[in-house]
mmCIF file of C-alpha atoms in Angstrom:
data_model
loop_
_atom_site.group_PDB
_atom_site.id
_atom_site.type_symbol
_atom_site.label_atom_id
_atom_site.label_comp_id
_atom_site.label_asym_id
_atom_site.label_seq_id
_atom_site.Cartn_x
_atom_site.Cartn_y
_atom_site.Cartn_z
ATOM 1 C CA MET A 122 8.032 16.071 -25.322
ATOM 2 C CA PRO A 123 11.422 16.194 -25.472
ATOM 3 C CA ASP A 124 13.320 19.816 -24.445
ATOM 4 C CA GLU A 125 15.478 21.567 -26.394
ATOM 5 C CA ILE A 126 18.396 20.196 -25.197
ATOM 6 C CA LEU A 127 17.650 16.696 -25.946
ATOM 7 C CA PHE A 128 16.364 17.731 -29.681
ATOM 8 C CA GLU A 129 19.910 19.045 -29.844
ATOM 9 C CA LEU A 130 21.605 15.888 -29.067
ATOM 10 C CA ALA A 131 19.548 14.201 -31.159
ATOM 11 C CA LYS A 132 20.289 16.307 -33.884
ATOM 12 C CA GLN A 133 24.187 15.768 -33.179
ATOM 13 C CA GLY A 134 23.652 11.785 -32.899
ATOM 14 C CA LYS A 135 24.688 12.018 -29.307
ATOM 15 C CA LEU A 136 22.299 10.033 -27.725
ATOM 16 C CA LYS A 137 23.787 7.084 -29.069
ATOM 17 C CA ASP A 138 26.273 7.436 -26.462
ATOM 18 C CA ALA A 139 25.266 5.436 -23.115
ATOM 19 C CA LYS A 140 26.959 7.995 -20.946
ATOM 20 C CA VAL A 141 25.035 10.837 -22.611
ATOM 21 C CA ARG A 142 21.802 9.191 -22.099
ATOM 22 C CA ARG A 143 22.545 8.434 -18.276
ATOM 23 C CA ASP A 144 23.759 12.322 -17.878
ATOM 24 C CA GLN A 145 20.589 13.486 -19.636
ATOM 25 C CA THR A 146 18.633 11.084 -17.382
ATOM 26 C CA LEU A 147 19.579 12.402 -14.355
ATOM 27 C CA ARG A 148 19.274 15.907 -15.539
ATOM 28 C CA MET A 149 15.543 15.253 -16.177
ATOM 29 C CA LEU A 150 15.238 13.463 -12.806
ATOM 30 C CA GLN A 151 16.019 17.092 -11.110
ATOM 31 C CA ASP A 152 13.193 18.847 -13.213
ATOM 32 C CA GLU A 153 10.125 19.774 -11.702
ATOM 33 C CA LYS A 154 8.366 17.541 -14.212
ATOM 34 C CA THR A 155 9.461 14.608 -12.317
ATOM 35 C CA ASP A 156 7.249 15.141 -9.595
ATOM 36 C CA ARG A 157 4.300 14.730 -11.973
ATOM 37 C CA PHE A 158 5.757 12.132 -13.280
ATOM 38 C CA ILE A 159 6.386 10.031 -10.016
ATOM 39 C CA ARG A 160 2.837 11.097 -8.989
ATOM 40 C CA ASP A 161 0.939 9.987 -12.151
ATOM 41 C CA TYR A 162 3.083 6.825 -12.547
ATOM 42 C CA VAL A 163 2.502 5.504 -8.876
ATOM 43 C CA HIS A 164 -1.529 6.395 -8.746
ATOM 44 C CA GLN A 165 -2.048 4.536 -12.081
ATOM 45 C CA TRP A 166 0.362 1.533 -11.316
ATOM 46 C CA LEU A 167 -1.054 1.146 -7.748
ATOM 47 C CA ASP A 168 -4.812 1.995 -8.817
ATOM 48 C CA LEU A 169 -4.862 4.629 -5.711
ATOM 49 C CA LYS A 170 -8.029 6.332 -7.060
ATOM 50 C CA LYS A 171 -9.600 3.438 -4.826
ATOM 51 C CA LEU A 172 -8.637 5.276 -1.894
ATOM 52 C CA GLU A 173 -11.139 7.898 -2.529
ATOM 53 C CA ILE A 174 -14.317 5.973 -2.178
ATOM 54 C CA VAL A 175 -13.336 3.374 0.498
ATOM 55 C CA GLU A 176 -13.593 4.140 4.210
ATOM 56 C CA PRO A 177 -12.286 2.131 6.945
ATOM 57 C CA ASP A 178 -14.461 0.387 9.763
ATOM 58 C CA LEU A 179 -15.909 3.159 12.096
ATOM 59 C CA SER A 180 -14.443 1.355 14.897
ATOM 60 C CA ILE A 181 -10.964 2.517 13.573
ATOM 61 C CA PHE A 182 -11.760 6.128 12.542
ATOM 62 C CA THR A 183 -14.770 8.366 11.720
ATOM 63 C CA VAL A 184 -15.391 9.448 8.462
ATOM 64 C CA ASP A 185 -14.032 12.955 9.413
ATOM 65 C CA GLU A 186 -11.041 11.651 11.246
ATOM 66 C CA PHE A 187 -10.189 9.425 8.356
ATOM 67 C CA ASP A 188 -10.553 11.988 6.083
ATOM 68 C CA LEU A 189 -7.615 13.746 7.676
ATOM 69 C CA VAL A 190 -5.219 11.231 7.095
ATOM 70 C CA ARG A 191 -6.630 9.911 3.673
ATOM 71 C CA ASN A 192 -4.427 12.170 1.583
ATOM 72 C CA GLN A 193 -1.047 11.052 3.862
ATOM 73 C CA ILE A 194 -2.207 7.647 3.353
ATOM 74 C CA LYS A 195 -2.338 7.996 -0.863
ATOM 75 C CA GLU A 196 1.113 9.693 -0.529
ATOM 76 C CA GLU A 197 2.985 6.998 1.448
ATOM 77 C CA PRO A 198 3.564 4.888 -1.563
ATOM 78 C CA VAL A 199 4.371 7.973 -3.933
ATOM 79 C CA GLU A 200 7.120 9.134 -1.483
ATOM 80 C CA PHE A 201 8.207 5.812 -1.264
ATOM 81 C CA PHE A 202 8.628 5.580 -5.128
ATOM 82 C CA ARG A 203 10.441 8.622 -4.986
ATOM 83 C CA GLU A 204 13.204 7.720 -2.210
ATOM 84 C CA LEU A 205 14.186 4.744 -4.421
ATOM 85 C CA LEU A 206 14.353 6.421 -7.765
ATOM 86 C CA SER A 207 16.301 9.992 -6.651
ATOM 87 C CA ASN A 208 18.578 7.439 -4.957
ATOM 88 C CA ASN A 209 18.715 4.649 -7.794
ATOM 89 C CA LEU A 210 17.961 2.272 -4.995
ATOM 90 C CA SER A 211 16.960 -1.660 -5.564
ATOM 91 C CA LEU A 212 13.748 -2.643 -7.066
ATOM 92 C CA LEU A 213 13.909 -5.357 -4.398
ATOM 93 C CA ASN A 214 12.941 -2.394 -1.659
ATOM 94 C CA PHE A 215 8.941 -2.310 -3.008
ATOM 95 C CA ILE A 216 9.011 -6.199 -1.338
ATOM 96 C CA ASP A 217 11.448 -5.540 1.584
ATOM 97 C CA SER A 218 13.474 -2.534 2.439
ATOM 98 C CA ASP A 219 14.946 -1.469 5.734
ATOM 99 C CA PHE A 220 13.387 1.856 5.677
ATOM 100 C CA VAL A 221 9.896 3.401 5.264
ATOM 101 C CA MET A 222 8.518 6.898 4.169
ATOM 102 C CA ILE A 223 6.162 8.329 6.847
ATOM 103 C CA THR A 224 4.808 11.118 9.154
ATOM 104 C CA GLU A 225 3.928 11.192 12.684
ATOM 105 C CA GLU A 226 0.365 10.671 12.098
ATOM 106 C CA LEU A 227 0.945 7.429 9.691
ATOM 107 C CA ASN A 228 3.061 6.428 12.859
ATOM 108 C CA TYR A 229 0.163 6.470 15.273
ATOM 109 C CA ILE A 230 -1.186 3.450 12.904
ATOM 110 C CA TYR A 231 2.401 1.706 12.657
ATOM 111 C CA ARG A 232 4.088 2.326 15.721
ATOM 112 C CA ILE A 233 7.295 1.941 14.492
ATOM 113 C CA GLU A 234 9.934 2.370 17.617
ATOM 114 C CA GLY A 235 12.307 5.695 17.459
ATOM 115 C CA HIS A 236 10.002 7.994 15.545
ATOM 116 C CA PRO A 237 7.596 10.391 16.781
ATOM 117 C CA VAL A 238 3.657 9.790 16.872
ATOM 118 C CA ALA A 239 0.937 12.148 16.407
ATOM 119 C CA SER A 240 -0.848 12.886 19.464
ATOM 120 C CA PRO A 241 -4.579 11.820 19.341
ATOM 121 C CA SER A 242 -6.995 13.604 21.597
ATOM 122 C CA LYS A 243 -8.792 11.367 23.492
ATOM 123 C CA ARG A 244 -12.541 11.500 23.679
ATOM 124 C CA PRO A 245 -14.527 11.930 27.079
ATOM 125 C CA GLY A 246 -15.091 8.521 29.130
ATOM 126 C CA ALA A 247 -11.997 6.593 26.885
ATOM 127 C CA SER A 248 -9.981 4.466 29.410
ATOM 128 C CA LYS A 249 -7.055 4.130 27.063
ATOM 129 C CA ILE A 250 -5.890 5.583 23.744
ATOM 130 C CA SER A 251 -6.716 3.464 20.767
ATOM 131 C CA PRO A 252 -7.238 3.953 16.986
ATOM 132 C CA LYS A 253 -10.961 5.065 17.669
ATOM 133 C CA ASP A 254 -9.542 7.610 19.792
ATOM 134 C CA TYR A 255 -7.358 9.198 17.110
ATOM 135 C CA ARG A 256 -8.879 13.054 15.916
ATOM 136 C CA PRO A 257 -5.831 14.770 14.926
ATOM 137 C CA LYS A 258 -6.927 18.550 14.767
ATOM 138 C CA GLU A 259 -4.790 19.100 11.681
ATOM 139 C CA ILE A 260 -2.047 17.659 9.418
ATOM 140 C CA THR A 261 1.248 19.311 9.678
ATOM 141 C CA SER A 262 4.051 16.568 9.864
ATOM 142 C CA GLU A 263 6.085 16.039 6.417
ATOM 143 C CA PHE A 264 7.313 12.477 5.175
ATOM 144 C CA SER A 265 10.560 11.750 6.455
ATOM 145 C CA LYS A 266 12.716 8.466 5.937
ATOM 146 C CA VAL A 267 12.819 6.144 8.994
ATOM 147 C CA MET A 268 15.490 3.521 9.010
ATOM 148 C CA LEU A 269 13.701 0.064 10.686
ATOM 149 C CA SER A 270 15.051 -1.774 13.395
ATOM 150 C CA LYS A 271 15.026 -5.458 13.358
ATOM 151 C CA LYS A 272 11.755 -5.735 15.576
ATOM 152 C CA ASP A 273 10.002 -3.594 12.709
ATOM 153 C CA ARG A 274 11.175 -5.033 9.736
ATOM 154 C CA PHE A 275 8.323 -6.327 8.502
ATOM 155 C CA ARG A 276 7.403 -3.029 7.815
ATOM 156 C CA GLY A 277 9.339 -2.480 5.027
ATOM 157 C CA GLY A 278 8.197 -2.608 1.113
ATOM 158 C CA LEU A 279 4.930 -1.682 -0.248
ATOM 159 C CA LEU A 280 2.914 -4.523 1.080
ATOM 160 C CA SER A 281 2.492 -3.430 4.483
ATOM 161 C CA GLN A 282 1.283 -0.171 3.930
ATOM 162 C CA ALA A 283 -1.971 1.738 4.760
ATOM 163 C CA GLY A 284 -3.176 2.374 1.564
ATOM 164 C CA PHE A 285 -2.720 -1.364 0.096
ATOM 165 C CA MET A 286 -4.105 -2.734 3.132
ATOM 166 C CA LEU A 287 -7.171 -0.668 2.830
ATOM 167 C CA MET A 288 -7.669 -1.050 -1.009
ATOM 168 C CA THR A 289 -7.570 -4.925 -0.824
ATOM 169 C CA THR A 290 -10.553 -5.121 2.026
ATOM 170 C CA ASN A 291 -14.197 -5.688 1.978
ATOM 171 C CA ASN A 292 -15.298 -1.928 2.196
ATOM 172 C CA GLY A 293 -13.072 -1.308 4.686
ATOM 173 C CA GLU A 294 -14.649 -3.532 7.082
ATOM 174 C CA TYR A 295 -12.468 -6.794 7.046
ATOM 175 C CA THR A 296 -9.391 -8.284 5.503
ATOM 176 C CA ASN A 297 -10.001 -10.489 2.124
ATOM 177 C CA PRO A 298 -7.126 -12.652 1.288
ATOM 178 C CA PHE A 299 -9.132 -13.238 -2.418
ATOM 179 C CA TYR A 300 -8.502 -9.362 -2.891
ATOM 180 C CA ARG A 301 -4.989 -8.900 -1.492
ATOM 181 C CA GLY A 302 -3.455 -11.883 -3.520
ATOM 182 C CA ALA A 303 -5.330 -10.821 -6.796
ATOM 183 C CA TRP A 304 -4.022 -7.514 -6.169
ATOM 184 C CA VAL A 305 -0.450 -8.548 -5.586
ATOM 185 C CA LEU A 306 -0.891 -10.862 -8.527
ATOM 186 C CA LYS A 307 -1.717 -7.555 -10.615
ATOM 187 C CA SER A 308 0.711 -5.023 -9.760
ATOM 188 C CA PHE A 309 3.744 -6.745 -8.979
ATOM 189 C CA TYR A 310 3.659 -9.778 -11.198
ATOM 190 C CA GLY A 311 1.184 -8.221 -13.971
ATOM 191 C CA ASP A 312 -0.878 -11.234 -13.579
ATOM 192 C CA HIS A 313 -4.744 -10.289 -14.623
ATOM 193 C CA LEU A 314 -6.677 -13.225 -13.669
ATOM 194 C CA GLU A 315 -9.457 -13.664 -16.156
ATOM 195 C CA THR A 316 -12.983 -14.794 -14.789
ATOM 196 C CA PRO A 317 -14.713 -17.162 -17.369
ATOM 197 C CA ASP A 318 -18.014 -15.860 -18.147
ATOM 198 C CA ASP A 319 -20.015 -18.963 -17.448
ATOM 199 C CA LEU A 320 -18.288 -19.460 -13.600
ATOM 200 C CA GLU A 321 -20.397 -19.702 -10.892
ATOM 201 C CA ILE A 322 -19.437 -18.372 -7.920
ATOM 202 C CA SER A 323 -20.619 -20.065 -4.699
ATOM 203 C CA ALA A 324 -20.632 -17.645 -1.185
ATOM 204 C CA LEU A 325 -17.458 -17.608 0.792
ATOM 205 C CA SER A 326 -18.552 -19.164 4.398
ATOM 206 C CA PRO A 327 -17.269 -16.935 6.923
ATOM 207 C CA PRO A 328 -14.599 -18.179 9.819
ATOM 208 C CA THR A 329 -15.588 -19.991 13.115
ATOM 209 C CA LYS A 330 -14.334 -20.327 16.252
ATOM 210 C CA THR A 331 -13.290 -23.793 15.047
ATOM 211 C CA GLU A 332 -12.173 -22.952 11.615
ATOM 212 C CA SER A 333 -9.385 -20.540 10.509
ATOM 213 C CA ILE A 334 -9.847 -18.612 7.764
ATOM 214 C CA LYS A 335 -7.096 -20.783 5.707
ATOM 215 C CA GLU A 336 -9.391 -23.512 6.553
ATOM 216 C CA THR A 337 -12.496 -22.001 4.959
ATOM 217 C CA ILE A 338 -10.451 -20.882 1.753
ATOM 218 C CA ASP A 339 -9.171 -24.346 1.520
ATOM 219 C CA ALA A 340 -13.033 -25.364 1.423
ATOM 220 C CA HIS A 341 -13.690 -23.054 -1.059
ATOM 221 C CA ARG A 342 -10.616 -23.851 -2.981
ATOM 222 C CA ALA A 343 -11.740 -27.287 -3.447
ATOM 223 C CA GLU A 344 -14.093 -26.777 -6.260
ATOM 224 C CA THR A 345 -12.267 -27.223 -9.726
ATOM 225 C CA SER A 346 -13.740 -24.202 -11.263
ATOM 226 C CA CYS A 347 -12.593 -21.737 -8.273
ATOM 227 C CA ASN A 348 -8.887 -23.091 -8.148
ATOM 228 C CA ILE A 349 -8.263 -22.102 -11.215
ATOM 229 C CA CYS A 350 -7.480 -18.868 -9.977
ATOM 230 C CA HIS A 351 -7.763 -19.192 -6.155
ATOM 231 C CA LYS A 352 -4.339 -21.641 -6.430
ATOM 232 C CA LYS A 353 -2.445 -18.502 -7.428
ATOM 233 C CA MET A 354 -4.145 -15.769 -5.628
ATOM 234 C CA ASP A 355 -4.726 -17.291 -2.305
ATOM 235 C CA PRO A 356 -1.309 -18.132 -1.040
ATOM 236 C CA LEU A 357 -0.101 -14.434 -1.118
ATOM 237 C CA GLY A 358 -3.509 -13.076 0.537
ATOM 238 C CA ILE A 359 -3.171 -15.833 3.289
ATOM 239 C CA ALA A 360 0.477 -14.590 3.763
ATOM 240 C CA LEU A 361 -0.830 -10.833 4.440
ATOM 241 C CA GLU A 362 -3.429 -12.051 6.994
ATOM 242 C CA ASN A 363 -1.229 -10.531 9.695
ATOM 243 C CA PHE A 364 -2.076 -7.221 8.768
ATOM 244 C CA ASP A 365 -5.762 -5.649 9.814
ATOM 245 C CA VAL A 366 -7.551 -3.384 7.231
ATOM 246 C CA LEU A 367 -4.954 -0.414 7.819
ATOM 247 C CA GLY A 368 -1.908 -2.477 7.880
ATOM 248 C CA ARG A 369 -1.553 -2.653 11.675
ATOM 249 C CA TRP A 370 0.160 -6.067 13.138
ATOM 250 C CA ARG A 371 -1.981 -8.591 14.792
ATOM 251 C CA ASP A 372 -1.674 -12.129 15.854
ATOM 252 C CA LYS A 373 -5.264 -13.115 16.048
ATOM 253 C CA TYR A 374 -8.593 -12.450 14.634
ATOM 254 C CA THR A 375 -10.446 -9.951 17.120
ATOM 255 C CA ASP A 376 -13.967 -11.085 15.686
ATOM 256 C CA VAL A 377 -14.009 -14.411 13.502
ATOM 257 C CA SER A 378 -17.778 -13.485 12.386
ATOM 258 C CA ASN A 379 -15.996 -10.577 9.910
ATOM 259 C CA TYR A 380 -12.521 -11.749 9.940
ATOM 260 C CA ALA A 381 -11.345 -8.448 11.324
#
């Protein structure tokens, strides 16, 4: 609902002036209601409600441990959008930015150089700190803007964030190029894939030590009925396979039996 100022300007016919509209837009962006708009818009656009039900593989976090960082994972894209909107930055930053908006806890996942990492408490008998040893007692750090070095530049944008990676997995256990590709098509390109009612989808064979995930997918895509959608979404999903279920970088699969 427009406020009294907008009603008055409309009554005077001044909203036809581009400068007046711009000034009023900037004024409204400073209003406390803008926070609600940002949060609601990002949650609906990216379908973040999925993060309420998905859990990561328990070899990464226990359920209790993940609950401590779940909200930060959900807030990361919100804070990123807020930074772009507040500073009138290019939309291209959604794809490739030279900065991220993170907390010290999230940086335990990302390990971006030059930014503090939340100190995990080691479990008894652990020989080294690993993601499964991450047990924050409480979440106290706030989001901050961190500029990326050339080495960490792949972290820029939305597509490498933990929330997106986790939502597009098989129940948080292993990555799925199909889900990731379909999500990018829907959220970034506005392309909603429609599966024919009579389509019979055959099971996708898991990769093996002698067959890569790309080769497995190519074999699946050889079926004409499958290729209709897969020819569009698979390249996008495969391009993101260097990121694991939480967005950590990997150069190889640690277990070819489940893609992880």
